[in-house]
Coordinates of C-alpha atoms in Angstrom, one line a residue:
X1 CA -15.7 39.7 50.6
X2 CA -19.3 38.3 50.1
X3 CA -19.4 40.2 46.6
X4 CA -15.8 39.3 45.4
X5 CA -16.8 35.8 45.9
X6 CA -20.2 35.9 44.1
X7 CA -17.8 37.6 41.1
X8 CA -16.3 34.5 41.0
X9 CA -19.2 32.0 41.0
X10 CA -20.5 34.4 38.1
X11 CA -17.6 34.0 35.8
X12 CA -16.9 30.4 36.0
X13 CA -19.3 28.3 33.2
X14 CA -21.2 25.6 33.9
X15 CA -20.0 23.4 31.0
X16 CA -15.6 23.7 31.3
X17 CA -15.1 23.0 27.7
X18 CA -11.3 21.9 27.3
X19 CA -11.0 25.2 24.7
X20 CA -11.2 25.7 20.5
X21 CA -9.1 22.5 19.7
X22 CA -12.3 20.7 21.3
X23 CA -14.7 22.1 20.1
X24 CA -13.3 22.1 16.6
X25 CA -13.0 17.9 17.3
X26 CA -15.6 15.7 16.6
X27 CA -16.4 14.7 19.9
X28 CA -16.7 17.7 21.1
X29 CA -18.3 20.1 18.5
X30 CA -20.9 22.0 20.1
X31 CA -23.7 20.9 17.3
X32 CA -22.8 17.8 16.3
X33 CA -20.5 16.5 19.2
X34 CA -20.8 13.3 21.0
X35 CA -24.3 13.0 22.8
X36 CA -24.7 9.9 24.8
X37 CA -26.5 11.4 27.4
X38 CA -29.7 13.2 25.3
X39 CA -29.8 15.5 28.8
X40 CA -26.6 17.1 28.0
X41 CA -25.6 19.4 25.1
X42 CA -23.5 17.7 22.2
X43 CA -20.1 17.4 23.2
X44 CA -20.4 18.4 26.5
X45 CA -18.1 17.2 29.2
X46 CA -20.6 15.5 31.3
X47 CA -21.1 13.0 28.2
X48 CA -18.1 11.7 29.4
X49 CA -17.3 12.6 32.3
X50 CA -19.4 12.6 35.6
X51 CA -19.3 15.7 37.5
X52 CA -19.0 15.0 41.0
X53 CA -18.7 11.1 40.6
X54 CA -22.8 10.7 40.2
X55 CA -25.3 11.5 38.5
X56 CA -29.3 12.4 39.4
X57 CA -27.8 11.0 43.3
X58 CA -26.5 7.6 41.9
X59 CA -23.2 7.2 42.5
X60 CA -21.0 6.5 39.6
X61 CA -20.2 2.8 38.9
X62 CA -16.0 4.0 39.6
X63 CA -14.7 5.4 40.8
X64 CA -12.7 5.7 37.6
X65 CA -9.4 8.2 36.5
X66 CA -10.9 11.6 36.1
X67 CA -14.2 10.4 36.8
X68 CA -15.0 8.8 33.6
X69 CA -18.3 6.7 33.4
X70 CA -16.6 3.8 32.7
X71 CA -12.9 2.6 32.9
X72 CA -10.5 4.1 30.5
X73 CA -10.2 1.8 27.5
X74 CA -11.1 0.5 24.5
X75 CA -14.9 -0.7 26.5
X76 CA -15.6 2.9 26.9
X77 CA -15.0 3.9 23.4
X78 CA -17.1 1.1 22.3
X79 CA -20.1 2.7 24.2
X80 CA -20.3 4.6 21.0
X81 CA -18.1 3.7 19.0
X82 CA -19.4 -0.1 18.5
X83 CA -20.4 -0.6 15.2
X84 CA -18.9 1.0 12.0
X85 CA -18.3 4.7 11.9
X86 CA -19.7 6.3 9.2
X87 CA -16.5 7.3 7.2
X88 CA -15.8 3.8 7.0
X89 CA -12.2 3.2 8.3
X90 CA -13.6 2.0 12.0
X91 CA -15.5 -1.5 11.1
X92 CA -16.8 -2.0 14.3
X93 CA -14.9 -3.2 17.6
X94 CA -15.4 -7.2 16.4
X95 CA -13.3 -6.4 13.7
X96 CA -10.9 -3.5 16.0
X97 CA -10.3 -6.3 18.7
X98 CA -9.1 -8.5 15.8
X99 CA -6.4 -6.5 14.4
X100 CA -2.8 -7.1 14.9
X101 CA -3.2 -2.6 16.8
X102 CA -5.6 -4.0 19.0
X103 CA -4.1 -7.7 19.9
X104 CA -0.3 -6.6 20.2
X105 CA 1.2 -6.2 23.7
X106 CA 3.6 -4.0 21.8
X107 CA 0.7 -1.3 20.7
X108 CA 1.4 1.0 23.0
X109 CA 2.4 4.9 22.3
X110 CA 6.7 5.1 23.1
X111 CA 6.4 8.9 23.3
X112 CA 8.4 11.1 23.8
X113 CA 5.3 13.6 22.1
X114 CA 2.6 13.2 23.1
X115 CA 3.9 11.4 26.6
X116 CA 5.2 7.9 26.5
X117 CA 2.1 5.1 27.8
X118 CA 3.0 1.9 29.8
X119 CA 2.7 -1.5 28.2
X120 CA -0.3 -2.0 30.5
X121 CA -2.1 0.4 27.7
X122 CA -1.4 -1.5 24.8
X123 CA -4.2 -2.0 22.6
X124 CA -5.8 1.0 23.9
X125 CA -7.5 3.3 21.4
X126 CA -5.9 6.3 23.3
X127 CA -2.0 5.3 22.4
X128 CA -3.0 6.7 18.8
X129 CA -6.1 9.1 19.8
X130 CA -6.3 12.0 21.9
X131 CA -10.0 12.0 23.0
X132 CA -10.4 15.7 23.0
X133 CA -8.4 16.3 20.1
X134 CA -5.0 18.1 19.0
X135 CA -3.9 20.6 17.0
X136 CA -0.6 21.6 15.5
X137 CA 1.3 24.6 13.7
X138 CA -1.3 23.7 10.9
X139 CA -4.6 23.4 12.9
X140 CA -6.5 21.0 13.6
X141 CA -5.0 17.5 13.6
X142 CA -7.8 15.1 11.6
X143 CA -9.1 12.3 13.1
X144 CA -8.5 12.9 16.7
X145 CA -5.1 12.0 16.3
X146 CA -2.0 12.6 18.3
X147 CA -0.4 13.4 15.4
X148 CA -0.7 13.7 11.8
X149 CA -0.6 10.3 10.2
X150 CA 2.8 9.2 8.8
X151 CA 4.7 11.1 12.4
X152 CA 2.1 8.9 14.4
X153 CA 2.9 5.3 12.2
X154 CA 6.7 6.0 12.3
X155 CA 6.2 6.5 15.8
X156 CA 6.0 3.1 16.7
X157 CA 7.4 1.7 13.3
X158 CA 10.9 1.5 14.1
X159 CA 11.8 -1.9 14.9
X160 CA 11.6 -1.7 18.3
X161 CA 7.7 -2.3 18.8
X162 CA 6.3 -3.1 15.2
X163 CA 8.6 -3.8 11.8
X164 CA 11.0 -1.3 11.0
X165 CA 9.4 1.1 7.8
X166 CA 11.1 4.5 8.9
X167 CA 14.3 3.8 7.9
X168 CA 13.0 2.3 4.7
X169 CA 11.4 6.0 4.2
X170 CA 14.9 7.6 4.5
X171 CA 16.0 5.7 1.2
X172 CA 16.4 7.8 -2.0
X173 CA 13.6 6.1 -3.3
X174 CA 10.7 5.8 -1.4
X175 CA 6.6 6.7 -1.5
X176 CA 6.0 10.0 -0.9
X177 CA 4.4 10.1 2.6
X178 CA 5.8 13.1 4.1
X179 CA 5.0 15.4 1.0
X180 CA 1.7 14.0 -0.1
X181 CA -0.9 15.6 2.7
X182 CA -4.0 14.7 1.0
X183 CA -5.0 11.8 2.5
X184 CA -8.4 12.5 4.3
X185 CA -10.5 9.4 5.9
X186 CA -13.9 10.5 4.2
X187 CA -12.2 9.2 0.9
X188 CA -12.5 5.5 1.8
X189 CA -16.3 5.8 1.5
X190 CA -17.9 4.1 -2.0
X191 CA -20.5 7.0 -1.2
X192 CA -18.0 10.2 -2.1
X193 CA -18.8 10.7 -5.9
X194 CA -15.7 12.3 -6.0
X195 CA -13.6 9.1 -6.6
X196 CA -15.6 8.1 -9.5
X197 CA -14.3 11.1 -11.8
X198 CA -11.4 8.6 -12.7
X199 CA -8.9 10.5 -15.0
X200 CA -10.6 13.6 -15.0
X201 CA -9.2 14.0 -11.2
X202 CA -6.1 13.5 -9.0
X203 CA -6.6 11.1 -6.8
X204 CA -2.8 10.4 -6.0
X205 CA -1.3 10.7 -2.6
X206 CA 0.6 8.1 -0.9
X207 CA 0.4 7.6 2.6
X208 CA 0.1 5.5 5.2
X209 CA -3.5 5.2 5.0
X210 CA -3.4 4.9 1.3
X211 CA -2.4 1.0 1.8
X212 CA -3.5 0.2 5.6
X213 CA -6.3 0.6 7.9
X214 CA -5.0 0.5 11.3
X215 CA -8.4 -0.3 12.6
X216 CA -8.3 -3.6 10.5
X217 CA -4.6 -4.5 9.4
X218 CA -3.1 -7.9 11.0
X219 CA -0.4 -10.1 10.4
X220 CA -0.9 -13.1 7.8
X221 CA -1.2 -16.4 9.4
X222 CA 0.0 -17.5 6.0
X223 CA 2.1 -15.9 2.9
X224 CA -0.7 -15.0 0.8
X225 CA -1.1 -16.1 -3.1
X226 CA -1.3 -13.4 -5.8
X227 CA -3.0 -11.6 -6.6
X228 CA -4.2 -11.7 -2.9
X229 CA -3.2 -9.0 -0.9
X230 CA -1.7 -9.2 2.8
X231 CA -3.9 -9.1 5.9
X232 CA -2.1 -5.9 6.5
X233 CA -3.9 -4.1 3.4
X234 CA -7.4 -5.0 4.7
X235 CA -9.7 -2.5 4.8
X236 CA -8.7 0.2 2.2
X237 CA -9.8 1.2 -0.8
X238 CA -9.1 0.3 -3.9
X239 CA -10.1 0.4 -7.8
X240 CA -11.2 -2.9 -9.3
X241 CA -10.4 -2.5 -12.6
X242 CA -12.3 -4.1 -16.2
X243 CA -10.0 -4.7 -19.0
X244 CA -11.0 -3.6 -22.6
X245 CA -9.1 -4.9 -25.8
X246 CA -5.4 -4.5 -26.4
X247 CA -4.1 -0.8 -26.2
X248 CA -7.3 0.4 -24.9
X249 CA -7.7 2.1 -21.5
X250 CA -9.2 0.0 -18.9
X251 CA -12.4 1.2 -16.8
X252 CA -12.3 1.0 -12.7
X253 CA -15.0 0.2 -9.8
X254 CA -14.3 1.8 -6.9
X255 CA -14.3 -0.5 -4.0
X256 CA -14.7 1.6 -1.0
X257 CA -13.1 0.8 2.7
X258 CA -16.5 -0.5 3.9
X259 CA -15.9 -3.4 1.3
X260 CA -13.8 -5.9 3.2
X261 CA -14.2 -8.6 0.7
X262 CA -10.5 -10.0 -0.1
X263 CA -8.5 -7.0 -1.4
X264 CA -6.2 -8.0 -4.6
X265 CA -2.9 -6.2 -4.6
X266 CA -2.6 -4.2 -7.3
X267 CA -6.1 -3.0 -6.7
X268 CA -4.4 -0.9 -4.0
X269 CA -1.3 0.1 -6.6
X270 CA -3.8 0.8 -9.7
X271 CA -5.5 3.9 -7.4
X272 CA -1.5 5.9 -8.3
X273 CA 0.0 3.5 -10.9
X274 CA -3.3 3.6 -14.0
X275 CA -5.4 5.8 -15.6
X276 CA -8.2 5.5 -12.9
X277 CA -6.4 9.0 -11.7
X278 CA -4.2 11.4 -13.2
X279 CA -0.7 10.1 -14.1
X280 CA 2.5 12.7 -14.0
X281 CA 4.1 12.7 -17.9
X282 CA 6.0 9.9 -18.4
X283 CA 4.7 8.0 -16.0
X284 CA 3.2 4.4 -17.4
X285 CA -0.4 3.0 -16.8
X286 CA 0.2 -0.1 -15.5
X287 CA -3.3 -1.4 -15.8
X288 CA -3.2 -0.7 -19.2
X289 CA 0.3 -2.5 -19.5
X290 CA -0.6 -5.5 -17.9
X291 CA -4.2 -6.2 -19.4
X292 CA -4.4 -9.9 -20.0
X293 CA -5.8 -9.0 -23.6
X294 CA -2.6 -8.0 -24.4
X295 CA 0.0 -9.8 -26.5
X296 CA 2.2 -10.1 -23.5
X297 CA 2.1 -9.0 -20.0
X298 CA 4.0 -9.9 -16.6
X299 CA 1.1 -12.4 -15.1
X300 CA 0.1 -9.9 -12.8
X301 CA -3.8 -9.4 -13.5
X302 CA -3.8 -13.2 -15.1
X303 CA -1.7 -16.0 -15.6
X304 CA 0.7 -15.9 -18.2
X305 CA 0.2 -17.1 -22.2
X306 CA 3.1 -18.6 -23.0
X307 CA 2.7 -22.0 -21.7
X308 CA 5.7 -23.7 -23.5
X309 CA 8.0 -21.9 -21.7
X310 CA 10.9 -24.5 -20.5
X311 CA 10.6 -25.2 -16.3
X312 CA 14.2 -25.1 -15.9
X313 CA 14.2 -21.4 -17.2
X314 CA 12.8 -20.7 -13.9
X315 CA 14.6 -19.8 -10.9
X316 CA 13.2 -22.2 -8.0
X317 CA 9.8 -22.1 -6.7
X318 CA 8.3 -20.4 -10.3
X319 CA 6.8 -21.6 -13.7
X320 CA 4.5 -20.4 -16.3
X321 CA 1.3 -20.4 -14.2
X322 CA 2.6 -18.7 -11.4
X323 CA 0.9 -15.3 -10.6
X324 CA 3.1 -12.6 -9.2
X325 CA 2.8 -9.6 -6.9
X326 CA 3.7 -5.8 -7.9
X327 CA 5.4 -6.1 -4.4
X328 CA 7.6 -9.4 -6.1
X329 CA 9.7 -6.6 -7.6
X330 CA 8.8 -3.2 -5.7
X331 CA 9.7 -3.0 -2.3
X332 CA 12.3 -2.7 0.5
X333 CA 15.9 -4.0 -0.7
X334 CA 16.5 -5.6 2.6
X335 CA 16.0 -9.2 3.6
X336 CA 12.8 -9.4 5.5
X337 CA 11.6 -6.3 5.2
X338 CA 8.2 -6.2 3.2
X339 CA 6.3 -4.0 1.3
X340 CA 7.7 -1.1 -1.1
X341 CA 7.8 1.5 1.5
X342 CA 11.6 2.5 0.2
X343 CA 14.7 1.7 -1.3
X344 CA 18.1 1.9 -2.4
X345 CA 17.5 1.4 -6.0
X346 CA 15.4 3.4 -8.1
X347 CA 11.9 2.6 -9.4
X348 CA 11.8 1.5 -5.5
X349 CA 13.0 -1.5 -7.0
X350 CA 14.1 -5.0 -4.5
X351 CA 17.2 -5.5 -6.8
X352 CA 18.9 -3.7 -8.6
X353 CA 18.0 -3.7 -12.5
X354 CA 20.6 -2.2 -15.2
X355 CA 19.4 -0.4 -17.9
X356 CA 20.5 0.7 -21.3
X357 CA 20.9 4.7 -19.3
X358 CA 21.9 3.2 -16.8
X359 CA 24.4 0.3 -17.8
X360 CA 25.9 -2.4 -15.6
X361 CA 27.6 -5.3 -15.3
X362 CA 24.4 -8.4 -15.0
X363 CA 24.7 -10.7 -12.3
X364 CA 22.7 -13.2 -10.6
X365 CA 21.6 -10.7 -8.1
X366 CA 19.9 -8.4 -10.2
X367 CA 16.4 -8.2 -10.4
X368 CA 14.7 -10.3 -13.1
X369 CA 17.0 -13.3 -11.5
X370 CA 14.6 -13.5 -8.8
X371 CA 12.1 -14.9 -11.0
X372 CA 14.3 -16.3 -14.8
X373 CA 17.3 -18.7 -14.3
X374 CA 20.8 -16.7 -14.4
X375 CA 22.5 -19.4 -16.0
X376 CA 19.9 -20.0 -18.6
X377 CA 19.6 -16.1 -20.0
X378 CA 23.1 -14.7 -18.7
X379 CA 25.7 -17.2 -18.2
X380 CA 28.0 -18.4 -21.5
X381 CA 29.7 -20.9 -19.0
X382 CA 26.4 -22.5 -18.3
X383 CA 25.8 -26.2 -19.7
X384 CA 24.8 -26.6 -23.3
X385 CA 21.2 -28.3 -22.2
X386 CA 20.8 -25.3 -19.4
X387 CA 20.9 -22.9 -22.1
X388 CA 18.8 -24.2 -24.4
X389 CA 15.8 -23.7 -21.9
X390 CA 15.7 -20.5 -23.9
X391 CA 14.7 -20.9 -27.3
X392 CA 16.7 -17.8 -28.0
X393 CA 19.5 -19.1 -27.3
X394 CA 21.2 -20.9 -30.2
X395 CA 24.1 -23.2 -31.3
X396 CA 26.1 -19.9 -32.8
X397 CA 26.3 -18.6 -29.5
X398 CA 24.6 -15.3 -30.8
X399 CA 21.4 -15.7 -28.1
X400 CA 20.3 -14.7 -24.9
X401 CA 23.7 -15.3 -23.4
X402 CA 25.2 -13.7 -25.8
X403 CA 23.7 -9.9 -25.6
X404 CA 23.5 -10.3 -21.7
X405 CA 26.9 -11.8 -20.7
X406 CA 29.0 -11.0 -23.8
X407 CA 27.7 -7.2 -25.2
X408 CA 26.5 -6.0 -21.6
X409 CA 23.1 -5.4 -23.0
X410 CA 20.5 -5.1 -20.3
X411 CA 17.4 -7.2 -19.9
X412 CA 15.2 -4.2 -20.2
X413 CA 17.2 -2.9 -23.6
X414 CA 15.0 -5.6 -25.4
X415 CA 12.0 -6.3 -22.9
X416 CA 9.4 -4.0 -21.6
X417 CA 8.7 -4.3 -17.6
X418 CA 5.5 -4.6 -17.2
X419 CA 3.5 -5.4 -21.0
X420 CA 3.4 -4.6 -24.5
X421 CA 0.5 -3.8 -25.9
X422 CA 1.6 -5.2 -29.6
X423 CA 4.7 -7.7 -29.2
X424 CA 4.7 -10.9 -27.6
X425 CA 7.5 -12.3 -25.3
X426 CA 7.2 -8.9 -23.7
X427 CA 9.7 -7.5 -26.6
X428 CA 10.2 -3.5 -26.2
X429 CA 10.2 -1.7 -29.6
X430 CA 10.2 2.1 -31.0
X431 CA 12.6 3.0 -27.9
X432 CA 16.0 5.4 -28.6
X433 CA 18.2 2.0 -27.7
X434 CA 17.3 -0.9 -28.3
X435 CA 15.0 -2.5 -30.8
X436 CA 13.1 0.2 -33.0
X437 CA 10.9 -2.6 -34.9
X438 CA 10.1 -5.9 -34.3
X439 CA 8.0 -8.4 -36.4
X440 CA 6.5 -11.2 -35.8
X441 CA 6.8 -14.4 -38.3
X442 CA 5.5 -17.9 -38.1
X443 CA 8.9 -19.3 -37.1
X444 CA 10.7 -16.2 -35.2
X445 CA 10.4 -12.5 -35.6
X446 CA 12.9 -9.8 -37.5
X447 CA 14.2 -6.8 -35.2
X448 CA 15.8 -3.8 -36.3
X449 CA 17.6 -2.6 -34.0
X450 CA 19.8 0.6 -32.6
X451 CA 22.7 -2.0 -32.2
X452 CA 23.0 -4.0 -35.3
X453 CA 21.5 -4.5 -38.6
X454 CA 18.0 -6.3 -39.2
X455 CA 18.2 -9.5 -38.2
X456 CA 15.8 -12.8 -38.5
X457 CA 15.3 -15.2 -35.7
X458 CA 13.8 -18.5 -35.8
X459 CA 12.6 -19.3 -32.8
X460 CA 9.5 -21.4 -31.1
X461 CA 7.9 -18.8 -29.6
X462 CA 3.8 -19.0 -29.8
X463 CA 2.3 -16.4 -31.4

């Protein structure tokens, strides 16, 4: 009996690692594991945990659940985790205990996988990471998550404890999240050279942590005014960019995570939607589109040129001066529901927005109605004066109303989306439908078009 028993003190180790999945984690990695106690290895247990509730013959300060040396929350991560980690998505717990994750008596994990927590754990840095890490069918899950990002966010993102995205990413158009896994937290650091390649590399993914930092996201006390972005895009990183002349391609600044200056919005969309990374064929740079050196451009970068534009061509609440958001047009078609996390109609557009391959009947809930009066561009019943707020629209009848309402012609048959880089008034030309060339005169302009034969127009427009 007395040598089985001394088998079995000679197999059990002194330091009961919790197996490959820890030590793989970056707490527990035996070389560069957590080490608050300089006596004990990296990543040991004990660095944590105290072995028989004391230490050296001092009792523990607990007792605490499985004899932590502290209580189990967010106070005992801060023993190391206090000031900012050095990938540069953790700011510090000032900034943590700050954020709407931290704050929200909703935080808590629902389960069913891992386990569902009790409200009393809400805020608690555990509800999202598993101290001693995880793994799944593809290894190691990063960042001491329970699970990989956007099955962690949805989690929670339902509409029963935090606003409903899930069903928004179940639309037919929607960003990528579940097919981009390439998202990796060491990106958000100004530091990795490898985000200052620009075009020569491609940076594109979408996911969850592509546009929020759960570490720093919180709710806006107020809307915010373009180009500022939400509260809830704190933290990230983004691509500043600086505009060269008309037609030319723009060059970027990488503004890392660490940076939590004011973010502007379409710094965040410019690090998929520009030449800073590697666009897909066909795809537009939109930094390039909407430079304000351009002849016209939605006033997304800078206000808008044309300053003789007529108020009452405006639906409610806009004008000339007014900046707008990339998020004014792309984002979740129900009431409510912000950001462009998915949609019903295509371009993940709020509206929908006929086009010349895509034809339909305009009305006043189509997309660029949100911002230009209906019943000034698109209605023949309209009053003469409500008209004339466009100066294309004319005494014969042949104007604005005329293409829209009478021949059917979408908005986007004559006007490009986002800029032009030659034409003013955002006019679209050298398309297969539509206008092939337009020319600008000192009264008007002549277009020759897919439609009709050249014609002149005298209008006010600036040049």
């Amino acid at each position: 009996m007395a040598g089985l028993l001394t088998a079995i003190f000679v197999i059990v180790p002194t330091d009961l690692r919790a197996g490959p999945t820890y030590d793989a984690s970056k707490h527990g990695h035996p070389e560069t594991g957590v080490q608050r106690i300089d006596a004990e290895g990296p990543g040991a247990c004990a660095q944590c945990h105290e072995n028989h509730g004391s230490r050296n013959g001092i009792p523990n300060a607990g007792p605490f659940d499985v004899l932590l040396f502290r209580g189990n929350d967010a106070h005992l991560c801060y023993e190391c985790h206090q000031s900012s980690g050095a990938e540069k998505v953790y700011h510090g717990s000032v900034i943590w205990s700050d954020s709407s994750h931290s704050r929200s008596p909703m935080a808590y994990w629902p389960g069913p996988v891992p386990a569902a927590r009790k409200p009393s754990d809400a805020g608690k840095c555990v509800n999202c990471h598993d101290p001693h890490g995880a793994d799944d069918a593809t290894g190691t899950i990063p960042s001491m998550l329970h699970l990989r990002e956007q099955t962690l966010c949805l989690g929670c993102h339902t509409g029963v404890q935090a606003s409903d995205v899930k069903s928004d990413f179940s639309k037919p158009y929607r960003h990528p999240i579940a097919f981009s896994q390439r998202h990796s937290a060491a990106e958000a650091s100004i530091q990795d050279p490898a985000h200052f390649a620009g075009g020569a590399t491609n940076q594109r993914h979408a996911e969850c942590a592509d546009c929020h930092n759960a570490h720093v996201a919180t709710s806006d006390l107020w809307p915010p005014a373009a180009p500022e972005a939400s509260q809830r895009n704190f933290g990230v990183a983004r691509v500043a960019v600086v505009n060269q002349a008309a037609g030319q391609l723009p060059t970027y600044v990488w503004r890392g995570a660490e940076d939590i200056a004011q973010p502007l919005e379409y710094e965040l969309c410019f690090k998929c939607h520009s030449s800073w990374t590697t666009l897909p064929n066909g795809s537009p740079d939109l930094a390039q589109l909407t430079n304000p050196n351009n002849p016209s451009y939605h006033p997304i970068q800078a206000e808008g040129k044309n300053r003789n534009i007529d108020p009452m061509a405006f639906s409610d609440g806009w004008s000339w001066d007014r900046r707008v958001f990339c998020s004014d047009c792309h984002g979740s078609d129900e009431d409510g529901r912000r950001g462009p996390h998915g949609s019903m109609h295509r371009s993940l557009l709020k509206r929908p927005y006929p086009t010349a391959s895509a034809p339909a009947p305009t009305t006043a809930s189509d997309l660029c109605f949100s911002c230009h009066r209906h019943e000034v561009y698109a209605d023949p019943t309209a009053s003469t004066a409500t008209q004339q707020a466009s100066r294309f629209n004319d005494a014969s009848g042949r104007g604005h109303t005329y293409h829209v309402a009478a021949q059917n012609i979408a908005c986007s048959t004559c006007h490009a989306t986002h800029g032009s880089v030659s034409n003013p008034a955002l006019i679209a030309s050298g398309g297969a439908t539509g206008i092939i060339l337009y020319s600008q005169g000192g009264g008007g302009g002549t277009c020759t078009t897919t439609c009709h034969e050249p014609r002149n127009y005298t209008v006010s427009y600036p040049r």
